[in-house]
Amino acid sequence: MEGNNMLREGLKPILNRTHVVVEDNAYPEWSGESDLQSSDEDTLRSAVHSLTTCLKGDMQKIINYLRDMWCRASVRVDCPDRD
């Protein structure tokens, strides 16, 4: 959670300039959490694979979002899909 708070604090100047509202605690439940504690190797392997796949997708979304926010907050005119 500390990393989330640090990221949010670092983004505040950009968010304030772009007038974006961030919802607090908008975290979905993950049904596979108990599988990470399983003693069955196949179940555990599947859960880790699922988790890392989700994390990879989430990280890419964050990277794209940060690039978009940086582009909107900057004076660059070569940003893709700029309004």
PDB file of C-alpha atoms in Angstrom:
ATOM      1  CA  MET A   1       0.000   0.000   0.000  1.00  0.00           C
ATOM      2  CA  GLU A   2       2.894   2.375   0.633  1.00  0.00           C
ATOM      3  CA  GLY A   3       3.862   2.134  -3.035  1.00  0.00           C
ATOM      4  CA  ASN A   4       0.316   3.085  -4.035  1.00  0.00           C
ATOM      5  CA  ASN A   5       0.434   6.139  -1.794  1.00  0.00           C
ATOM      6  CA  MET A   6       3.828   7.183  -3.177  1.00  0.00           C
ATOM      7  CA  LEU A   7       2.555   6.804  -6.741  1.00  0.00           C
ATOM      8  CA  ARG A   8      -0.583   8.782  -5.959  1.00  0.00           C
ATOM      9  CA  GLU A   9       1.414  11.589  -4.324  1.00  0.00           C
ATOM     10  CA  GLY A  10       3.747  11.716  -7.304  1.00  0.00           C
ATOM     11  CA  LEU A  11       0.814  11.923  -9.703  1.00  0.00           C
ATOM     12  CA  LYS A  12      -1.075  14.653  -7.844  1.00  0.00           C
ATOM     13  CA  PRO A  13       0.560  17.540  -9.758  1.00  0.00           C
ATOM     14  CA  ILE A  14      -0.299  15.914 -13.087  1.00  0.00           C
ATOM     15  CA  LEU A  15      -3.805  14.962 -11.995  1.00  0.00           C
ATOM     16  CA  ASN A  16      -4.473  18.471 -10.724  1.00  0.00           C
ATOM     17  CA  ARG A  17      -3.383  19.967 -14.049  1.00  0.00           C
ATOM     18  CA  THR A  18      -5.523  17.562 -16.075  1.00  0.00           C
ATOM     19  CA  HIS A  19      -8.540  17.602 -13.722  1.00  0.00           C
ATOM     20  CA  VAL A  20      -8.686  13.812 -13.353  1.00  0.00           C
ATOM     21  CA  VAL A  21     -10.507  12.372 -10.341  1.00  0.00           C
ATOM     22  CA  VAL A  22      -9.100   9.218  -8.731  1.00  0.00           C
ATOM     23  CA  GLU A  23     -11.392   6.974  -6.711  1.00  0.00           C
ATOM     24  CA  ASP A  24     -10.033   5.717  -3.402  1.00  0.00           C
ATOM     25  CA  ASN A  25      -9.951   1.981  -2.716  1.00  0.00           C
ATOM     26  CA  ALA A  26     -11.364   0.913  -6.076  1.00  0.00           C
ATOM     27  CA  TYR A  27      -9.833  -2.567  -5.798  1.00  0.00           C
ATOM     28  CA  PRO A  28     -11.672  -5.585  -7.233  1.00  0.00           C
ATOM     29  CA  GLU A  29     -11.761  -8.885  -5.377  1.00  0.00           C
ATOM     30  CA  TRP A  30      -9.639 -11.701  -6.788  1.00  0.00           C
ATOM     31  CA  SER A  31     -11.146 -15.172  -6.532  1.00  0.00           C
ATOM     32  CA  GLY A  32      -7.804 -16.958  -7.006  1.00  0.00           C
ATOM     33  CA  GLU A  33      -6.179 -15.766  -3.787  1.00  0.00           C
ATOM     34  CA  SER A  34      -6.805 -19.038  -1.946  1.00  0.00           C
ATOM     35  CA  ASP A  35      -5.172 -20.973  -4.812  1.00  0.00           C
ATOM     36  CA  LEU A  36      -1.866 -19.243  -4.024  1.00  0.00           C
ATOM     37  CA  GLN A  37      -1.882 -21.037  -0.670  1.00  0.00           C
ATOM     38  CA  SER A  38      -2.683 -24.444  -2.162  1.00  0.00           C
ATOM     39  CA  SER A  39      -0.372 -27.394  -1.547  1.00  0.00           C
ATOM     40  CA  ASP A  40      -1.272 -28.783  -4.988  1.00  0.00           C
ATOM     41  CA  GLU A  41       1.539 -27.838  -7.356  1.00  0.00           C
ATOM     42  CA  ASP A  42      -0.665 -27.584 -10.465  1.00  0.00           C
ATOM     43  CA  THR A  43      -3.182 -25.342  -8.706  1.00  0.00           C
ATOM     44  CA  LEU A  44      -0.395 -23.153  -7.372  1.00  0.00           C
ATOM     45  CA  ARG A  45       1.313 -22.942 -10.769  1.00  0.00           C
ATOM     46  CA  SER A  46      -1.976 -21.996 -12.433  1.00  0.00           C
ATOM     47  CA  ALA A  47      -2.675 -19.322  -9.801  1.00  0.00           C
ATOM     48  CA  VAL A  48       0.794 -17.792 -10.174  1.00  0.00           C
ATOM     49  CA  HIS A  49       0.438 -17.798 -13.967  1.00  0.00           C
ATOM     50  CA  SER A  50      -2.969 -16.121 -13.712  1.00  0.00           C
ATOM     51  CA  LEU A  51      -1.656 -13.535 -11.273  1.00  0.00           C
ATOM     52  CA  THR A  52       1.408 -12.661 -13.338  1.00  0.00           C
ATOM     53  CA  THR A  53      -0.713 -12.398 -16.494  1.00  0.00           C
ATOM     54  CA  CYS A  54      -3.055  -9.971 -14.726  1.00  0.00           C
ATOM     55  CA  LEU A  55      -0.143  -7.979 -13.321  1.00  0.00           C
ATOM     56  CA  LYS A  56       1.476  -7.709 -16.746  1.00  0.00           C
ATOM     57  CA  GLY A  57      -1.757  -6.354 -18.216  1.00  0.00           C
ATOM     58  CA  ASP A  58      -2.264  -3.958 -15.311  1.00  0.00           C
ATOM     59  CA  MET A  59       1.311  -2.681 -15.566  1.00  0.00           C
ATOM     60  CA  GLN A  60       0.862  -1.989 -19.278  1.00  0.00           C
ATOM     61  CA  LYS A  61      -2.366  -0.085 -18.553  1.00  0.00           C
ATOM     62  CA  ILE A  62      -0.548   1.995 -15.926  1.00  0.00           C
ATOM     63  CA  ILE A  63       2.316   2.742 -18.316  1.00  0.00           C
ATOM     64  CA  ASN A  64      -0.105   3.818 -21.037  1.00  0.00           C
ATOM     65  CA  TYR A  65      -2.113   5.907 -18.588  1.00  0.00           C
ATOM     66  CA  LEU A  66       1.009   7.645 -17.267  1.00  0.00           C
ATOM     67  CA  ARG A  67       2.221   8.359 -20.805  1.00  0.00           C
ATOM     68  CA  ASP A  68      -1.164   9.848 -21.655  1.00  0.00           C
ATOM     69  CA  MET A  69      -1.217  11.959 -18.483  1.00  0.00           C
ATOM     70  CA  TRP A  70       2.340  13.167 -19.115  1.00  0.00           C
ATOM     71  CA  CYS A  71       1.459  14.016 -22.688  1.00  0.00           C
ATOM     72  CA  ARG A  72      -1.676  15.932 -21.669  1.00  0.00           C
ATOM     73  CA  ALA A  73       0.218  17.829 -18.977  1.00  0.00           C
ATOM     74  CA  SER A  74       3.101  18.741 -21.282  1.00  0.00           C
ATOM     75  CA  VAL A  75       3.223  21.260 -24.081  1.00  0.00           C
ATOM     76  CA  ARG A  76       4.153  18.640 -26.664  1.00  0.00           C
ATOM     77  CA  VAL A  77       2.157  18.677 -29.870  1.00  0.00           C
ATOM     78  CA  ASP A  78       3.318  15.280 -31.129  1.00  0.00           C
ATOM     79  CA  CYS A  79       1.268  13.243 -28.647  1.00  0.00           C
ATOM     80  CA  PRO A  80      -0.926  10.578 -30.259  1.00  0.00           C
ATOM     81  CA  ASP A  81      -4.695  11.095 -30.048  1.00  0.00           C
ATOM     82  CA  ARG A  82      -4.326  14.461 -28.396  1.00  0.00           C
ATOM     83  CA  ASP A  83      -7.630  16.361 -28.090  1.00  0.00           C
TER      84      ASP A  83
END
